[in-house]
mmCIF file of C-alpha atoms in Angstrom:
data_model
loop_
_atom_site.group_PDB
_atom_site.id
_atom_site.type_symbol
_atom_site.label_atom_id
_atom_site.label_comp_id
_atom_site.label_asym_id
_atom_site.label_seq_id
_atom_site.Cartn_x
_atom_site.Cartn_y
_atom_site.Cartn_z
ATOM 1 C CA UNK A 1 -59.065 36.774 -7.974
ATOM 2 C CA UNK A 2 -58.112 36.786 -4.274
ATOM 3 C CA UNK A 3 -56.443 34.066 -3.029
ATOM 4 C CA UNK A 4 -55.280 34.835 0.347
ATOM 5 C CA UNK A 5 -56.367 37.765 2.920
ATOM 6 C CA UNK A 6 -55.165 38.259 6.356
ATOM 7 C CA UNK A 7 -58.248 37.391 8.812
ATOM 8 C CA UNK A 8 -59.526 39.991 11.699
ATOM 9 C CA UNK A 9 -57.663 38.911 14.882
ATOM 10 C CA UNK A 10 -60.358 37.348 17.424
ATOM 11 C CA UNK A 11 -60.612 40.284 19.755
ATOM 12 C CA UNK A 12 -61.751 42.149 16.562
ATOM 13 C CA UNK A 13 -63.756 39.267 15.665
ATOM 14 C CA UNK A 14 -65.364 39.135 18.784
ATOM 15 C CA UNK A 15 -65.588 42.762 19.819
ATOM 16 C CA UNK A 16 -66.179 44.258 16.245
ATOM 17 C CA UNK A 17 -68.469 41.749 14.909
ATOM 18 C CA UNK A 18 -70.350 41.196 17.731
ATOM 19 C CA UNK A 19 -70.099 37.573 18.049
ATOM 20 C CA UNK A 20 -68.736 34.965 20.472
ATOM 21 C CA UNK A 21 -64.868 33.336 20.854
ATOM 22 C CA UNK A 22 -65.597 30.527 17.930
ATOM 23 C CA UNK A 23 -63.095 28.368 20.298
ATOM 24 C CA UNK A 24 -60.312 28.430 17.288
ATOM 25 C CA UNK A 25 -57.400 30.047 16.682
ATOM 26 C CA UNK A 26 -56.124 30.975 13.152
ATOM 27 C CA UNK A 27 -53.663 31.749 11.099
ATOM 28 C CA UNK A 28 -52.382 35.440 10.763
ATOM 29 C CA UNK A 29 -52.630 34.970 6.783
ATOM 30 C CA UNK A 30 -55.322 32.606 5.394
ATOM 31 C CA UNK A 31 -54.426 30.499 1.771
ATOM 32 C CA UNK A 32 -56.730 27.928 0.194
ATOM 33 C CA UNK A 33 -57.721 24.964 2.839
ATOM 34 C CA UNK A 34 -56.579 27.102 5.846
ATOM 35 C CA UNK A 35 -59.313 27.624 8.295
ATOM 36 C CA UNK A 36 -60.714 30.926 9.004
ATOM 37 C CA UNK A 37 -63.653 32.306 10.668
ATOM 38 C CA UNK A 38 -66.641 33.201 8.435
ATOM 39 C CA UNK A 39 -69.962 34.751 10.094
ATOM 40 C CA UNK A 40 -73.482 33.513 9.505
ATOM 41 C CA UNK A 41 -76.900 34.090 11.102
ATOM 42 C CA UNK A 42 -78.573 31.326 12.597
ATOM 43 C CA UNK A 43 -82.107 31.397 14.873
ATOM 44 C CA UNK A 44 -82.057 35.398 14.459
ATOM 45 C CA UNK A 45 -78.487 35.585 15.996
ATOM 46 C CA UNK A 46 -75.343 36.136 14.442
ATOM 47 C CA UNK A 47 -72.511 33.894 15.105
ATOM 48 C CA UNK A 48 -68.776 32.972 14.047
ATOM 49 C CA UNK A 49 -67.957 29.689 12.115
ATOM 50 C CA UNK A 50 -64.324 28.054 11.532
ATOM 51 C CA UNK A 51 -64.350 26.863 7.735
ATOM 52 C CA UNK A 52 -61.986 26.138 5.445
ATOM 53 C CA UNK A 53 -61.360 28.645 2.653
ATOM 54 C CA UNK A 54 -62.413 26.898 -0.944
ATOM 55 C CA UNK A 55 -66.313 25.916 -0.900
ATOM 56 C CA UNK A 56 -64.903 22.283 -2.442
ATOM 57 C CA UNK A 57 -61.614 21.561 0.605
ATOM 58 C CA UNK A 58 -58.985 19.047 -1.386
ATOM 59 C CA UNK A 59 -59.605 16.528 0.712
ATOM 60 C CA UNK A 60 -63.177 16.633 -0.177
ATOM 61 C CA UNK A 61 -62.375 16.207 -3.743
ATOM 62 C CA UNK A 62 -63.426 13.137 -6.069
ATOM 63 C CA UNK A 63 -60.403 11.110 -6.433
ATOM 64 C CA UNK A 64 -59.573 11.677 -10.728
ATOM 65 C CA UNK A 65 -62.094 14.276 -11.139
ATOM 66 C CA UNK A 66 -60.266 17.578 -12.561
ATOM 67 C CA UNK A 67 -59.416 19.691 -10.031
ATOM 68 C CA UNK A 68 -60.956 23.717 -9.519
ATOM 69 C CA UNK A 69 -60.169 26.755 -7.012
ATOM 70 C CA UNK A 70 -62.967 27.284 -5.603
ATOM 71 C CA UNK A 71 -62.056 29.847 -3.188
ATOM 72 C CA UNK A 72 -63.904 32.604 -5.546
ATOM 73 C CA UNK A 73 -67.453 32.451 -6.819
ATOM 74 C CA UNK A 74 -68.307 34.934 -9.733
ATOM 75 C CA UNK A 75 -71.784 36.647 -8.566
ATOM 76 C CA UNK A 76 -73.106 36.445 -12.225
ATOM 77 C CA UNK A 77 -73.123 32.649 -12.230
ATOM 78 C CA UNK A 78 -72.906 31.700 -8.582
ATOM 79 C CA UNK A 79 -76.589 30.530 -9.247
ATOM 80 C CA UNK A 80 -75.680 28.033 -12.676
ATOM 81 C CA UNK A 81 -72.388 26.343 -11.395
ATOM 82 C CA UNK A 82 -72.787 23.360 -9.963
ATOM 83 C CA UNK A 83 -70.259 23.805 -7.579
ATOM 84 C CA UNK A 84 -72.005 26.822 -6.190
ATOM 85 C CA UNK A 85 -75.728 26.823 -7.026
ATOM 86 C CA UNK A 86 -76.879 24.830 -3.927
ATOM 87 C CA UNK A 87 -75.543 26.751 -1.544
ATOM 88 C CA UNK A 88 -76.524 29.959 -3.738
ATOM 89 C CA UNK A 89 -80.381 28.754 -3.707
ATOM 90 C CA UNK A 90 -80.304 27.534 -0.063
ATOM 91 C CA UNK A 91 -79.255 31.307 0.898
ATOM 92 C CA UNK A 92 -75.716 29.947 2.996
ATOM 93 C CA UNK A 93 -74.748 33.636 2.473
ATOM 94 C CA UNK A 94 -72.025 34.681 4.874
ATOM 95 C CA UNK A 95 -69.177 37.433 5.714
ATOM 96 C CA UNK A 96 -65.613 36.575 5.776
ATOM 97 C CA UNK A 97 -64.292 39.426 8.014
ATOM 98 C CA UNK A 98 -60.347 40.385 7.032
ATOM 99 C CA UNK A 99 -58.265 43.366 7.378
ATOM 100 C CA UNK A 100 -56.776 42.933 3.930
ATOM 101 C CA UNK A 101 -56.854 41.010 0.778
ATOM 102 C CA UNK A 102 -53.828 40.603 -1.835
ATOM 103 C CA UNK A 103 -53.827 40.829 -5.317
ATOM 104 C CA UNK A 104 -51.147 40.609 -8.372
ATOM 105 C CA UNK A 105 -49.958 44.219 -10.072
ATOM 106 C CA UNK A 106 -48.726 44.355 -13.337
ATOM 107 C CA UNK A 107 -48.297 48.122 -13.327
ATOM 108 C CA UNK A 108 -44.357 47.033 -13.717
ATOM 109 C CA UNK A 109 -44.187 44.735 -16.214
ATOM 110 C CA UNK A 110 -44.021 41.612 -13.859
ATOM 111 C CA UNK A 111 -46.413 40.240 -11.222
ATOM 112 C CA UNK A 112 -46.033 42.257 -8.244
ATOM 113 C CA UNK A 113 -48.112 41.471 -4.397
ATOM 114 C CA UNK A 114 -50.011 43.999 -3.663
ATOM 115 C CA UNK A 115 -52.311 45.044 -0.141
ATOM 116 C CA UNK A 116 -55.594 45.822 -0.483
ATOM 117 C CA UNK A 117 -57.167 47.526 3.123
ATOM 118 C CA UNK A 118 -59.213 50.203 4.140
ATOM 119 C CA UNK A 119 -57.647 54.098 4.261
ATOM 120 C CA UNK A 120 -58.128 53.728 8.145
ATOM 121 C CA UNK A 121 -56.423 50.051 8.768
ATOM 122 C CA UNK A 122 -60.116 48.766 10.155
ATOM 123 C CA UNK A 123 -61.777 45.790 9.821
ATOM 124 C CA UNK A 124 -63.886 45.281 7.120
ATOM 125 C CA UNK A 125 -66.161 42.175 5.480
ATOM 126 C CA UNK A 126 -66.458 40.485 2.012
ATOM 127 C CA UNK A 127 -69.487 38.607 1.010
ATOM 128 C CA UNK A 128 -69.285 35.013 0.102
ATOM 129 C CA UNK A 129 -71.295 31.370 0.402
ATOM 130 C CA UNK A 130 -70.686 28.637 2.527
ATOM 131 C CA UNK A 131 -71.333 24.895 2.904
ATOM 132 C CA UNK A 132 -71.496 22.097 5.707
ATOM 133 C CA UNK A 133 -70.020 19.179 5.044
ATOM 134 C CA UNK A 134 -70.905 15.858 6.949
ATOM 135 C CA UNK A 135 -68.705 13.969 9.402
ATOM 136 C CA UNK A 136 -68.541 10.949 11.067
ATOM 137 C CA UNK A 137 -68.714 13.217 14.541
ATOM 138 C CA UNK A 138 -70.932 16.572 13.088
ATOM 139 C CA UNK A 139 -69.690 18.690 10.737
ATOM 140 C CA UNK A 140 -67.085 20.865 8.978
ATOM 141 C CA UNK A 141 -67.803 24.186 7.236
ATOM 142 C CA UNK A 142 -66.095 25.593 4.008
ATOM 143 C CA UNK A 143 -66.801 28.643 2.340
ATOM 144 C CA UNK A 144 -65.980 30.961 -0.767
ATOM 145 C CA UNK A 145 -65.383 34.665 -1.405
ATOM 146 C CA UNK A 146 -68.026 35.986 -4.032
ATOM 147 C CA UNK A 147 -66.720 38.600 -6.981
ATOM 148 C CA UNK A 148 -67.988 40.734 -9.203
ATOM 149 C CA UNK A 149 -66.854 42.700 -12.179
ATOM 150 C CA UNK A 150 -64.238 45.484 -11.411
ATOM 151 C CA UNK A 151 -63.211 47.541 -14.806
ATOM 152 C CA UNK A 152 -64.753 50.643 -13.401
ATOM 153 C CA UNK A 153 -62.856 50.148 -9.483
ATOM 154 C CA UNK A 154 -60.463 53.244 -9.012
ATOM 155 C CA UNK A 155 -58.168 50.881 -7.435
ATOM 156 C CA UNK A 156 -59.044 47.088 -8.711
ATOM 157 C CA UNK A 157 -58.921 47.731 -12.110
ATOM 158 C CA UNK A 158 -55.353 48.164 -11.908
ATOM 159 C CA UNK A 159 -54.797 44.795 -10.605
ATOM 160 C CA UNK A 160 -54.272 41.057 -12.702
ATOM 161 C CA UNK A 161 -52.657 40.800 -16.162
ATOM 162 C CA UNK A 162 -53.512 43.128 -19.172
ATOM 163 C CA UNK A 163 -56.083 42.246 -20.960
ATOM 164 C CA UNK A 164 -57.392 40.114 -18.023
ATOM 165 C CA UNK A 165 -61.271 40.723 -16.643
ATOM 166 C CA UNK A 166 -60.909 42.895 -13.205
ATOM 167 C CA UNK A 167 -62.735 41.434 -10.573
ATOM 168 C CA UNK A 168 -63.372 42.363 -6.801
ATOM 169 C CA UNK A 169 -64.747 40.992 -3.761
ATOM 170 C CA UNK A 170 -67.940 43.042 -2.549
ATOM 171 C CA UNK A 171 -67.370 44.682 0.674
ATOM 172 C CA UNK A 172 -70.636 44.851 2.828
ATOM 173 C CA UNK A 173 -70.716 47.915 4.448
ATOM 174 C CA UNK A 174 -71.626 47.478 8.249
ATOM 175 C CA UNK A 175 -75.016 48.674 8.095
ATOM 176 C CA UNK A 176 -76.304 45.689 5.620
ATOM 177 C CA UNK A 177 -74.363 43.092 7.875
ATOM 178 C CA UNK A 178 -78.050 41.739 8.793
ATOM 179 C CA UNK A 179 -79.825 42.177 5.114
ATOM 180 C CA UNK A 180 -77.239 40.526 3.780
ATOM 181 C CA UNK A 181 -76.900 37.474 6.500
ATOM 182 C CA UNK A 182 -80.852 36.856 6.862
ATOM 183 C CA UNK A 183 -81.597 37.127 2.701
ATOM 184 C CA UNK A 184 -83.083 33.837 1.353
ATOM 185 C CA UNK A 185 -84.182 35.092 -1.799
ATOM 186 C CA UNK A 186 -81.171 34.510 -4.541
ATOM 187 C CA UNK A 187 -82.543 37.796 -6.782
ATOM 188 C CA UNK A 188 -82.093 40.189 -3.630
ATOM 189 C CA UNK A 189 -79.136 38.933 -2.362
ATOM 190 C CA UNK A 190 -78.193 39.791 -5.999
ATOM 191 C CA UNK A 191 -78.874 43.324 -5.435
ATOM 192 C CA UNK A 192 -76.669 43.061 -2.754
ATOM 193 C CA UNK A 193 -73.886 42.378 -5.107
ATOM 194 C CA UNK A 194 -72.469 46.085 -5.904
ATOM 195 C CA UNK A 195 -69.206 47.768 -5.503
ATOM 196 C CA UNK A 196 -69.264 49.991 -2.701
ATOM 197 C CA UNK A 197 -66.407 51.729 -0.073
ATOM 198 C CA UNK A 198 -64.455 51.915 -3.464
ATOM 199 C CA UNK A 199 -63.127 55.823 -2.223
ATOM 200 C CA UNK A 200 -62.072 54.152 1.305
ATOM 201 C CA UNK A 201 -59.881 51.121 0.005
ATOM 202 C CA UNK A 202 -55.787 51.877 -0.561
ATOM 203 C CA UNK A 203 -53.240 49.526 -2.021
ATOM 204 C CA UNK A 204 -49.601 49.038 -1.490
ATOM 205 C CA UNK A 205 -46.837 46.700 -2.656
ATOM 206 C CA UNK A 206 -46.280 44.039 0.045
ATOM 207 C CA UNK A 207 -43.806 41.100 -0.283
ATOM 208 C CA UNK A 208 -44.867 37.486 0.817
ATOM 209 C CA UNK A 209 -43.839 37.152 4.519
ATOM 210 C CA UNK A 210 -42.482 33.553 5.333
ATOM 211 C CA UNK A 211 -41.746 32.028 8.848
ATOM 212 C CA UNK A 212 -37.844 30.283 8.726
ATOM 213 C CA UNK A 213 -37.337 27.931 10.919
ATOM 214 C CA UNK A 214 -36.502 30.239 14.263
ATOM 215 C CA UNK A 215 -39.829 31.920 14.120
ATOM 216 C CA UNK A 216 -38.570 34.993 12.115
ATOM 217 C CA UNK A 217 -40.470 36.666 9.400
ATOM 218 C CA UNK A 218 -38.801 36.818 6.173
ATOM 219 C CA UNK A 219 -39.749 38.734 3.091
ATOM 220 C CA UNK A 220 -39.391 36.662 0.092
#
């Protein structure tokens, strides 16, 4: 499962995407509870929303209840979970838009980071789900990626532990940006739900980058 992708900068956001300057700035690599933009349609218009990445954020959590990731749905029971299902059935589909995603190669014998992108280095989007939550001033947004089953991915498949399901985020190719934003109805938003752009994504080792305490990037 993903659990951290590095975010489309805002010009890209903004000139890519099509939608306004959400006001926010972001980190160049998002992790669970970091906020990120997602994109949603609202009134016939698409537009960019800062939300934490996990549908459930920590601090939203019931104090001694068990705690879950939920920075992942699986598409097969996004609609039974309760986690998931009311923002499934409400249709609070959105697009997180990234440049890359990371996931863990065991091609040599240990755990080893690896890039996922495009073969050109362009933006791209993932589908996922997203909920408000409400404040005491408005409200805060959170959202999860959604996967689906990746054993037959050229690339994917070779990701996780042996023996482990492959899974993949969906990539939404530009053209069903609107279908997919605008569907209400859970079965075709389902349909929605396929692995495409499989020939166009590459993957490469890439080491954790940390900032010390100077500003410089280290590679840990």
């Amino acid at each position: 499962m993903c659990i951290s992708y590095i975010p489309t900068t805002k010009a890209v956001l903004v000139e890519y995407f099509g939608v306004d300057d959400p006001g926010y700035d972001w980190k160049e690599e998002v992790w669970q509870d970091y906020q990120a933009p997602i994109l949603i349609q609202r009134d016939g218009r698409r537009q960019a929303l800062i939300a934490s990445y996990g549908l459930v954020p920590k601090r939203k959590e019931q104090p001694g209840s068990k705690h879950y990731t939920t920075m992942n749905a699986r598409a097969e029971t996004v609609g039974e979970k309760p986690t998931y299902r009311r923002a499934w059935q409400q249709g609070h589909l959105c697009l997180v838009p990234m440049t890359g995603f990371f996931e863990p190669c065991y091609e040599s014998g240990k755990a080893e980071r690896w890039q996922i992108s495009m073969a050109d280095n362009g933006p791209f989007a993932v589908a996922g789900i997203w909920r408000a939550w409400p404040e005491e001033q408005g409200y805060t947004f959170s959202f999860s990626q959604l996967t689906i089953n990746a054993d037959s991915h050229p690339l994917l498949r070779r990701m996780h532990k042996p023996g482990d399901e492959k899974r993949s985020l969906v990539i939404v190719p530009p053209e069903d940006y609107g279908t997919w934003l605008s569907c209400r109805d859970p079965e075709l938003a389902r349909t929605i739900l396929v692995q495409r752009c499989a020939e166009q994504l590459v993957g490469e080792p890439m080491p954790i980058l940390r900032r010390g305490g100077t500003g410089a990037v280290h590679a840990t």
